[in-house]
XYZ file of C-alpha atoms in Angstrom:
690
model
C 49.387 154.329 20.828
C 49.273 157.298 23.226
C 52.149 159.743 23.029
C 52.366 160.058 26.793
C 50.347 158.046 29.242
C 50.236 157.496 32.964
C 49.081 154.004 32.105
C 52.725 153.381 31.233
C 53.859 153.667 34.827
C 50.737 153.238 36.931
C 50.331 149.477 37.389
C 46.570 149.897 37.384
C 44.114 152.776 37.112
C 44.053 155.205 40.008
C 42.126 153.629 42.899
C 39.201 156.070 42.995
C 35.781 155.331 41.488
C 36.684 157.292 38.363
C 34.003 155.541 36.324
C 31.378 157.279 38.444
C 32.861 160.743 37.872
C 32.061 163.167 35.050
C 33.923 162.217 31.902
C 36.210 165.245 32.005
C 37.193 164.766 35.652
C 38.196 161.179 34.961
C 41.373 162.721 33.520
C 42.796 162.614 37.020
C 42.164 158.914 37.462
C 42.795 157.173 34.148
C 44.941 158.926 31.570
C 45.404 157.141 28.282
C 44.850 159.767 25.583
C 47.577 161.631 23.693
C 49.041 164.542 25.652
C 47.570 167.463 23.637
C 44.111 165.975 23.951
C 44.643 165.342 27.675
C 45.659 168.957 28.289
C 42.648 170.219 26.366
C 40.458 167.929 28.449
C 42.145 169.186 31.614
C 41.485 172.798 30.612
C 37.805 172.003 30.104
C 35.638 172.401 33.197
C 32.144 171.041 32.863
C 29.685 172.759 35.168
C 26.252 171.314 34.470
C 24.827 172.309 31.138
C 26.012 174.157 29.171
C 29.711 173.453 29.811
C 32.174 176.299 30.084
C 35.624 175.743 28.631
C 38.696 177.585 27.581
C 38.709 178.478 23.921
C 39.836 175.495 21.884
C 42.602 177.377 20.065
C 43.984 178.641 23.374
C 43.968 175.164 24.824
C 45.682 173.782 21.741
C 48.364 176.464 21.942
C 49.011 175.803 25.632
C 49.152 172.072 25.006
C 51.645 172.588 22.175
C 53.889 174.743 24.394
C 53.802 172.190 27.215
C 54.480 169.431 24.728
C 57.673 171.182 23.577
C 58.895 171.310 27.172
C 57.994 167.708 27.865
C 59.233 165.940 24.735
C 62.897 166.361 25.589
C 62.612 165.582 29.268
C 59.964 162.891 29.552
C 61.122 159.301 29.874
C 58.506 156.633 30.355
C 59.393 153.997 32.936
C 57.797 151.059 34.651
C 57.852 149.918 38.211
C 59.916 146.786 38.786
C 57.877 143.662 38.167
C 54.932 145.400 36.522
C 56.307 146.135 33.036
C 54.288 144.670 30.142
C 55.683 141.756 28.170
C 54.764 141.043 24.566
C 54.349 137.456 23.374
C 54.348 136.150 19.825
C 52.369 133.102 18.816
C 54.102 129.958 20.075
C 56.202 131.718 22.704
C 56.532 129.688 25.933
C 54.653 131.031 28.962
C 56.081 130.460 32.424
C 53.431 129.261 34.853
C 54.587 129.577 38.453
C 53.075 128.148 41.603
C 52.724 130.017 44.871
C 51.740 129.081 48.406
C 48.701 127.091 49.495
C 46.389 129.293 51.567
C 43.383 128.738 53.800
C 41.130 131.223 55.570
C 40.381 128.538 58.180
C 43.971 128.058 59.369
C 45.801 131.223 58.185
C 48.877 128.990 57.805
C 50.353 129.061 54.284
C 52.296 126.098 52.907
C 54.537 125.781 49.894
C 52.961 124.202 46.803
C 55.266 121.187 46.815
C 54.540 120.400 50.471
C 51.801 118.297 48.877
C 52.815 115.577 46.378
C 51.702 117.519 43.305
C 53.448 116.859 40.015
C 56.929 118.417 40.283
C 59.098 119.691 37.407
C 62.448 118.066 36.717
C 64.123 120.707 38.874
C 62.327 122.980 41.345
C 63.599 126.554 41.101
C 62.641 129.224 43.640
C 61.893 132.700 42.320
C 63.616 135.580 44.081
C 61.173 137.053 46.600
C 61.430 140.494 48.136
C 61.295 141.101 51.868
C 57.552 141.705 51.873
C 56.829 138.479 49.975
C 58.864 136.416 52.441
C 57.063 137.972 55.415
C 53.722 137.246 53.719
C 54.680 133.593 53.344
C 54.912 133.662 49.534
C 56.986 130.840 48.066
C 57.020 131.247 44.283
C 58.424 128.276 42.331
C 58.375 126.928 38.792
C 55.814 124.354 37.656
C 55.628 121.476 35.152
C 52.797 123.152 33.200
C 53.783 123.906 29.591
C 51.906 126.781 27.920
C 52.563 128.167 24.448
C 51.027 131.467 23.472
C 47.787 131.135 21.482
C 48.268 127.372 21.025
C 45.352 125.614 22.789
C 45.895 122.295 24.517
C 43.401 119.626 25.415
C 43.751 116.856 27.981
C 47.496 117.244 28.457
C 48.681 114.674 30.985
C 50.853 116.203 33.671
C 51.764 113.103 35.655
C 50.406 110.001 37.339
C 50.953 109.308 41.034
C 49.909 106.570 43.441
C 49.034 107.715 46.951
C 50.352 105.994 50.036
C 48.839 106.412 53.494
C 50.973 109.487 54.314
C 50.310 111.438 51.118
C 46.615 110.540 51.195
C 46.411 111.915 54.736
C 48.142 115.143 53.655
C 45.684 115.694 50.818
C 42.719 114.940 53.075
C 43.877 117.407 55.734
C 44.342 120.183 53.185
C 40.931 119.486 51.637
C 39.272 119.495 55.081
C 40.908 122.865 55.862
C 39.756 124.265 52.492
C 43.211 125.090 51.183
C 43.482 126.863 47.838
C 46.237 126.532 45.242
C 47.697 129.809 43.986
C 49.442 130.185 40.622
C 50.934 133.070 38.673
C 51.219 133.765 34.948
C 52.910 136.951 33.754
C 52.539 138.424 37.257
C 48.779 137.769 37.242
C 47.352 135.529 39.974
C 45.150 132.613 39.015
C 41.441 133.167 39.700
C 38.285 131.089 39.577
C 35.382 132.955 37.910
C 32.072 132.594 39.725
C 29.016 133.818 37.886
C 26.173 135.138 40.009
C 22.582 134.094 39.521
C 21.714 137.686 38.702
C 22.710 138.120 35.066
C 23.306 141.856 35.483
C 25.832 141.380 38.280
C 29.517 141.234 37.315
C 31.474 138.000 37.567
C 33.138 137.462 40.934
C 36.707 136.159 40.995
C 38.211 134.084 43.797
C 41.968 133.811 44.175
C 43.203 130.286 43.578
C 41.273 127.031 43.315
C 40.501 124.564 46.083
C 42.795 121.546 46.417
C 39.671 119.437 46.474
C 36.167 119.139 47.841
C 34.188 117.028 50.263
C 31.100 115.067 49.284
C 29.155 111.844 49.522
C 28.392 109.094 47.072
C 24.712 108.700 46.286
C 23.128 106.346 48.787
C 25.953 106.792 51.314
C 26.219 109.089 54.336
C 29.978 108.751 54.695
C 31.826 111.918 53.720
C 34.726 111.495 51.318
C 37.471 113.805 50.017
C 37.877 114.319 46.277
C 40.828 116.042 44.604
C 40.720 118.524 41.748
C 42.981 116.718 39.294
C 41.843 118.343 36.019
C 42.332 122.074 35.454
C 40.735 123.920 32.551
C 42.866 127.064 32.163
C 41.760 130.128 30.236
C 44.410 132.644 29.224
C 43.010 135.978 28.061
C 45.151 138.184 25.874
C 44.990 141.555 24.154
C 46.417 141.485 20.631
C 48.194 144.305 18.848
C 46.834 144.320 15.309
C 49.986 145.947 13.898
C 52.648 143.642 15.319
C 50.409 140.593 16.010
C 52.022 140.388 19.450
C 49.837 139.839 22.485
C 49.820 140.772 26.145
C 48.260 138.586 28.817
C 45.315 140.263 30.556
C 43.640 137.364 32.358
C 44.424 133.986 33.921
C 41.414 131.864 34.937
C 40.772 128.246 35.792
C 37.856 125.872 36.276
C 38.870 122.910 38.461
C 37.311 119.471 38.051
C 37.593 116.189 39.867
C 37.491 113.199 37.529
C 38.556 109.599 37.873
C 40.538 109.115 34.693
C 40.408 105.757 32.955
C 42.576 104.116 30.317
C 42.997 100.779 28.633
C 45.842 98.381 29.268
C 48.949 99.199 31.273
C 50.058 102.756 31.863
C 52.699 104.146 29.523
C 53.779 107.669 28.663
C 51.904 107.353 25.371
C 48.748 105.909 26.939
C 45.570 107.646 25.813
C 42.847 108.333 28.356
C 39.323 107.204 27.627
C 37.840 109.894 29.890
C 39.675 112.794 28.274
C 41.041 112.481 24.748
C 41.862 115.310 22.315
C 41.704 112.935 19.329
C 38.081 112.015 19.989
C 37.232 115.541 21.158
C 36.243 114.148 24.543
C 36.758 116.853 27.155
C 36.059 117.187 30.865
C 33.022 119.379 31.548
C 31.875 118.195 34.991
C 32.858 116.253 38.103
C 30.198 113.561 37.926
C 32.805 110.783 38.368
C 35.159 112.389 40.914
C 38.618 111.195 41.912
C 38.563 110.052 45.523
C 41.585 110.568 47.772
C 42.464 107.247 49.330
C 45.621 105.267 49.998
C 46.878 103.013 47.194
C 44.743 104.808 44.608
C 46.280 106.342 41.523
C 45.622 109.938 40.474
C 46.229 111.247 36.960
C 46.647 115.024 36.733
C 45.562 116.638 33.458
C 44.876 120.126 32.166
C 43.404 122.083 29.255
C 44.567 125.466 28.000
C 42.219 127.777 26.124
C 43.132 131.207 24.750
C 40.597 134.022 24.472
C 41.164 137.373 22.828
C 40.031 140.239 25.039
C 39.281 143.926 24.585
C 40.780 144.641 28.004
C 44.062 146.503 27.690
C 47.139 145.593 29.669
C 46.923 148.727 31.845
C 43.400 147.731 32.950
C 43.924 144.016 33.432
C 43.822 144.263 37.232
C 40.347 145.808 37.238
C 38.629 142.424 37.323
C 40.733 141.370 40.318
C 40.186 144.584 42.255
C 36.448 144.909 41.689
C 35.635 141.754 43.599
C 32.909 142.959 45.961
C 29.823 145.104 45.832
C 31.211 148.601 45.379
C 28.087 150.541 46.328
C 28.055 149.330 49.933
C 31.723 150.218 50.242
C 31.403 153.731 48.829
C 28.248 154.703 50.698
C 29.423 153.364 54.042
C 32.738 155.202 53.859
C 31.197 158.453 52.665
C 28.570 158.223 55.382
C 31.252 157.686 58.028
C 33.322 160.581 56.745
C 30.336 162.933 56.698
C 29.404 162.080 60.288
C 32.958 162.602 61.514
C 33.329 165.857 59.577
C 30.043 167.110 61.032
C 31.126 166.274 64.588
C 34.538 167.814 64.014
C 32.950 171.024 62.743
C 30.740 171.250 65.826
C 33.708 170.646 68.135
C 35.791 173.318 66.399
C 32.963 175.851 66.563
C 32.336 175.247 70.267
C 36.037 175.480 71.066
C 36.552 178.726 69.193
C 33.546 180.456 70.784
C 34.319 179.223 74.317
C 38.017 180.062 74.197
C 37.404 183.498 72.693
C 35.014 184.354 75.525
C 37.306 182.971 78.243
C 40.420 184.768 76.989
C 38.544 188.053 76.636
C 37.198 187.707 80.194
C 40.584 186.891 81.693
C 42.318 189.770 79.934
C 39.736 192.244 81.321
C 40.533 191.373 84.964
C 42.250 194.389 86.484
C 42.053 194.395 90.269
C 43.643 191.933 92.654
C 40.229 191.109 94.132
C 38.922 190.142 90.712
C 41.997 188.061 90.027
C 41.470 186.088 93.230
C 37.903 185.305 92.246
C 38.797 183.841 88.860
C 38.094 180.184 88.207
C 38.900 177.793 85.408
C 41.968 176.896 83.412
C 43.913 180.110 84.187
C 44.224 179.138 87.858
C 46.601 176.275 87.007
C 48.938 178.373 84.832
C 51.728 177.884 87.371
C 51.508 174.074 87.161
C 50.293 173.255 83.671
C 53.813 172.921 82.254
C 55.236 171.018 85.203
C 57.052 167.926 83.865
C 54.922 164.775 84.308
C 55.848 161.650 86.162
C 57.748 159.154 83.981
C 58.583 161.970 81.585
C 61.369 159.886 80.013
C 58.894 157.192 79.029
C 56.563 159.814 77.547
C 59.436 161.139 75.407
C 60.157 157.617 74.176
C 56.534 156.947 73.212
C 56.153 160.316 71.515
C 59.303 159.622 69.462
C 58.021 156.155 68.498
C 54.702 157.690 67.486
C 56.399 160.275 65.275
C 58.348 157.488 63.581
C 55.204 155.462 62.953
C 53.229 158.514 61.823
C 55.899 159.396 59.258
C 55.950 155.835 57.963
C 52.155 155.653 57.575
C 51.873 159.080 55.957
C 54.548 158.471 53.304
C 53.265 154.941 52.642
C 49.759 156.314 52.105
C 51.016 158.886 49.616
C 52.901 156.269 47.603
C 49.900 153.918 47.726
C 47.514 156.640 46.527
C 49.825 157.346 43.596
C 49.625 153.686 42.612
C 53.220 152.684 43.370
C 52.180 150.003 45.876
C 49.534 148.180 43.878
C 48.709 144.479 44.338
C 50.583 143.766 41.102
C 53.801 144.452 43.001
C 53.527 141.613 45.520
C 55.098 142.384 48.867
C 55.764 145.971 47.823
C 53.517 147.468 50.486
C 55.108 145.585 53.369
C 58.631 146.170 52.074
C 57.972 149.895 51.707
C 56.530 150.117 55.235
C 59.531 148.391 56.774
C 62.085 150.526 54.946
C 60.190 153.741 55.660
C 59.930 152.859 59.337
C 63.669 152.334 59.448
C 64.487 155.663 57.793
C 61.926 157.573 59.875
C 64.078 156.816 62.911
C 65.802 160.177 62.497
C 62.499 161.981 63.193
C 61.829 159.745 66.200
C 65.169 160.678 67.743
C 64.636 164.359 67.018
C 61.134 164.477 68.547
C 62.049 162.565 71.714
C 65.255 164.587 72.306
C 63.458 167.932 71.865
C 60.776 166.960 74.364
C 63.369 165.496 76.732
C 65.369 168.729 76.734
C 62.216 170.746 77.465
C 61.770 168.553 80.563
C 65.287 169.646 81.637
C 66.816 166.276 80.803
C 70.555 165.940 80.196
C 71.200 162.312 79.143
C 69.970 162.433 75.556
C 71.825 159.265 74.555
C 69.817 157.219 77.032
C 66.562 158.579 75.628
C 67.724 157.968 72.044
C 68.584 154.349 72.864
C 65.243 153.726 74.545
C 63.406 155.372 71.645
C 65.261 153.197 69.148
C 64.631 149.967 71.050
C 61.456 150.022 73.146
C 58.660 149.939 70.554
C 60.419 147.655 68.040
C 61.647 145.361 70.826
C 58.095 144.744 72.078
C 56.835 144.162 68.526
C 59.796 141.928 67.676
C 59.292 139.835 70.831
C 55.636 139.160 69.968
C 56.572 138.505 66.347
C 59.306 136.063 67.379
C 56.880 134.038 69.520
C 54.316 133.945 66.701
C 57.009 132.917 64.220
C 58.019 130.068 66.521
C 54.403 128.856 66.514
C 54.312 129.000 62.702
C 57.650 127.208 62.523
C 56.218 124.443 64.701
C 53.441 123.933 62.149
C 56.050 123.631 59.339
C 54.315 126.427 57.467
C 55.923 128.504 54.721
C 54.692 131.549 56.648
C 57.563 131.070 59.101
C 60.191 133.742 58.497
C 63.558 132.097 57.689
C 66.587 132.779 59.847
C 68.243 134.785 57.063
C 65.256 137.124 56.771
C 65.080 137.469 60.549
C 68.747 138.423 60.553
C 68.096 140.969 57.800
C 65.364 142.554 59.944
C 67.745 142.807 62.889
C 70.375 144.411 60.629
C 67.822 146.963 59.411
C 66.915 147.707 63.006
C 70.360 148.007 64.584
C 72.340 148.882 61.470
C 70.149 151.685 60.115
C 67.273 152.600 62.421
C 69.226 152.868 65.686
C 72.021 155.069 64.222
C 69.424 157.322 62.588
C 67.595 157.699 65.907
C 70.875 158.783 67.516
C 71.505 161.262 64.692
C 68.033 162.729 65.154
C 68.489 162.793 68.930
C 71.803 164.639 68.608
C 70.300 167.267 66.306
C 67.216 167.664 68.482
C 69.178 168.017 71.707
C 71.478 170.633 70.168
C 68.483 172.805 69.384
C 67.520 175.468 71.972
C 65.092 174.132 74.566
C 61.407 174.861 74.027
C 60.470 177.619 76.471
C 57.215 177.501 78.401
C 54.863 180.463 77.844
C 54.345 180.805 81.631
C 56.547 180.161 84.645
C 56.093 177.021 86.713
C 55.584 177.330 90.469
C 58.031 175.589 92.770
C 55.274 174.088 94.941
C 52.657 171.978 93.104
C 49.079 173.123 93.403
C 46.586 170.798 95.044
C 44.092 169.348 92.589
C 40.484 169.689 93.828
C 38.139 166.713 93.947
C 36.883 165.953 90.445
C 33.383 165.176 89.232
C 32.689 161.552 88.327
C 32.717 162.273 84.610
C 36.196 163.827 84.888
C 37.650 160.644 86.323
C 40.838 159.894 84.303
C 39.841 156.348 83.343
C 36.342 157.378 82.267
C 37.460 160.394 80.221
C 40.267 158.394 78.579
C 37.865 155.636 77.526
C 35.335 158.159 76.236
C 38.023 159.932 74.225
C 38.851 156.846 72.155
C 35.340 156.308 70.802
C 35.298 159.088 68.214
C 38.685 158.279 66.588
C 37.681 154.627 66.376
C 34.359 155.647 64.849
C 36.276 157.397 62.079
C 37.977 154.195 60.946
C 35.906 151.210 62.002
C 34.036 150.846 58.681
C 37.269 150.981 56.712
C 38.754 148.635 59.293
C 36.253 145.966 58.255
C 37.535 146.000 54.671
C 41.158 145.990 55.814
C 40.600 142.976 58.072
C 38.745 141.218 55.269
C 41.624 141.759 52.860
C 44.173 140.492 55.388
C 42.392 137.482 56.816
C 40.154 136.434 53.904
C 42.844 136.687 51.196
C 41.339 139.539 49.228
C 42.964 142.536 47.594
C 42.773 145.925 49.299
C 43.202 148.789 46.887
C 40.961 151.685 48.026
C 43.974 153.717 49.088
C 42.355 156.991 48.031
C 39.537 156.570 50.510
C 41.912 155.149 53.104
C 43.997 158.312 52.850
C 40.893 160.444 53.433
C 39.956 158.289 56.427
C 43.488 158.701 57.775
C 43.281 162.489 57.516
C 39.917 162.418 59.282
C 41.488 160.212 61.961
C 44.230 162.798 62.536
C 41.700 165.612 62.854
C 39.410 163.615 65.118
C 42.214 162.521 67.457
C 43.443 166.090 67.726
C 40.035 167.645 68.353
C 38.682 165.153 70.870
C 41.911 165.391 72.859
C 41.803 169.192 72.834
C 38.176 169.240 74.039
C 38.772 166.829 76.909
C 42.015 168.600 77.812
C 40.133 171.911 77.968
C 37.477 170.415 80.283
C 40.238 168.929 82.439
C 42.034 172.264 82.812
C 38.764 174.035 83.551
C 38.268 171.658 86.485
C 41.731 172.727 87.739
C 43.410 169.401 86.907
C 46.766 170.194 85.310
C 48.007 166.581 84.849
C 47.340 166.606 81.126
C 50.583 165.213 79.664
C 49.914 161.505 79.904
C 46.155 161.865 79.721
C 46.392 163.616 76.340
C 48.413 160.672 75.024
C 46.096 158.053 76.489
C 42.849 159.807 75.497
C 43.243 159.374 71.755
C 45.431 156.293 72.202
C 42.556 154.477 73.900
C 41.000 154.036 70.453
C 43.437 151.124 70.101
C 41.472 149.309 72.810
C 38.316 149.585 70.727
C 40.264 148.411 67.681
C 41.313 145.252 69.505
C 37.765 144.673 70.799
C 36.439 145.055 67.260
C 39.072 142.608 66.013
C 37.823 140.146 68.636
C 34.242 140.672 67.454
C 35.372 140.158 63.846
C 37.128 136.910 64.804
C 34.002 135.339 66.283
C 31.532 136.622 63.674
C 33.365 136.589 60.326
C 36.159 134.024 60.557
C 35.966 130.243 60.759
C 39.274 129.673 62.520
C 39.121 126.606 64.754
C 42.761 125.672 65.407
C 44.416 127.032 68.555
C 47.618 128.050 66.771
C 45.668 129.944 64.111
C 43.688 131.774 66.798
C 46.885 132.708 68.632
C 48.340 134.028 65.373
C 45.274 136.167 64.739
C 45.203 137.733 68.191
C 48.978 138.100 68.262
C 49.084 140.034 64.999
C 46.048 142.120 65.973
C 47.766 142.900 69.290
C 50.749 144.246 67.331
C 48.421 146.268 65.098
C 46.541 147.671 68.113
C 49.785 148.580 69.871
C 51.006 150.422 66.777
C 47.629 152.176 66.493
C 47.931 153.219 70.161
C 51.350 154.765 69.579
C 50.143 156.533 66.430
C 46.911 158.017 67.769
C 48.422 158.782 71.176
C 51.171 160.868 69.613
C 48.660 162.803 67.520
C 46.580 163.589 70.601
C 49.638 164.579 72.624
C 50.952 167.062 70.053
C 47.481 168.533 69.556
C 47.107 169.111 73.290
C 50.696 170.378 73.538
C 50.007 172.981 70.849
C 46.657 173.893 72.416
C 47.964 174.507 75.940
C 50.873 176.598 74.714
C 48.491 178.614 72.549
C 45.925 179.478 75.234
C 48.452 180.213 78.008
C 50.466 182.472 75.732
C 47.285 184.396 74.819
C 46.326 185.602 78.303
C 47.934 188.111 80.668
C 49.587 186.362 83.590
C 50.324 188.674 86.566
């Protein structure tokens, strides 16, 4: 057992490709060795061959000193819901059922919305806010598992379908719904072995309710239900205590028309599946058809397999579902391109500005000053408050709030606190962080409002607290009504909706007012140059400096920084896959910030050089226009990757993507605005203004 291990509190290994790194550097990504050894490894820096390292005795001494400091103060802890649980042989295992999901409809339903075998009493598990918003409905099940005690052909129940229940099963089979289960916080997966023997096994979340097929010699398509489940529970055993921890939960579903002799009783033995005669189900050659007035007998097997996988690494199989190489190379390629473009932009800007400022500062005579052209000519108008300045303050404040939420969420996700093992944790964290970031929204909007000579800070604070969330909430409410009409478990209950409103008006709004009060009490931001009383006439602009054209051009580069990663994010959301590459996502986010800032600065500089000083709104819209490309890409993804056919499902997709695009607009627009705001103040404070 390790003396001190990050594996004790990280729910799964750090989400970087640590297995591809040098052995010593993998210290940062998967720590499981005793502390003195870890510190010695950390103090060793391999640089090709031979490796250079700190003297072993020195490293041992340093590790011993650090150990003395840490022993008294270190307390291992686990995140809620991800702590390991030890099971002795014969201990009961609680199998829970979750929602039914389909990538064709995107409408989840509770497990017992279909007439599956129910337990004596259905008990709902307590879900967090994120789980409820995701449509999770976790309930108990009638399956009885006992640790390391295999079962064969256990009969769950026998039901007879009527016309209504048969229709329900058929509809779910046609829509390719999958059944999701949970054992010891691990989701149920179906292993799919690839034809290539060297390729790793692919795991799909949940098993299909049934399948469609035809009898030999018939062209009529029938629906068949998966009524026999062959479960495999993988465990890692502690040789000292003989206790075991669950590290895998797999299933192979079969459809079989069970047969028996005589009349049905609780003690009736099946002839198609009998543990006494060692007759087991290995195929679906005689499937169970779904039809009214036909009986269905549900059975299951439970097999236990000892595994070398440790509890801390049990999520690896779930997270490594796709071909990693394509993912890594595409992201790295995208990052390198964006970094190269950003470097070129920065170099051009520095050289151009240095030459311009030097030239302007050398002007001495009045005649020379009158002949000057470029961005210095508009110094008397560049800081003139824009039209609809109040609205700009509101959107900047909303962007600051969203930026703070995303940044902190990313940091927590990179550290492993928001792993898939903590269901709903990511969404819950985002909501709570958005609420508490309201204080920064109020501060940013009030500071900008005061610079524009505004006096009614309470009005701005109220609009900042309400405008962005009100638009999002209105769209969300309409979408929820559509889901409610489909009787889906994805519909947010009234109690949860009320809780969201309480978070909004009870916490977020007051915090926005607190931030607004503090921001307005601060001294107003002073402009580096004086503003003329009479606005300067803007000369006729070249076609490529047209506001609409330059705004649309400005959004291409920020979108290019994220569109490859966007594909994986959309796949995880709409195709029910795990997204866990938070390390790379954080790098992409940083590149997005840099790209938004630089492209906005470049276009702002060209705009000022053409004597157009209306940069306030254009700086916001330039980088914010990347949201338009995001929505267009989402539309492309809908028609090329998804198989959604129902109108309601399509409306849900575009409604949620509209919310995501709107949030992306506010985020990127705010980044571009502050970059341009800093840039204009910098250049106009660096030249001599007569």
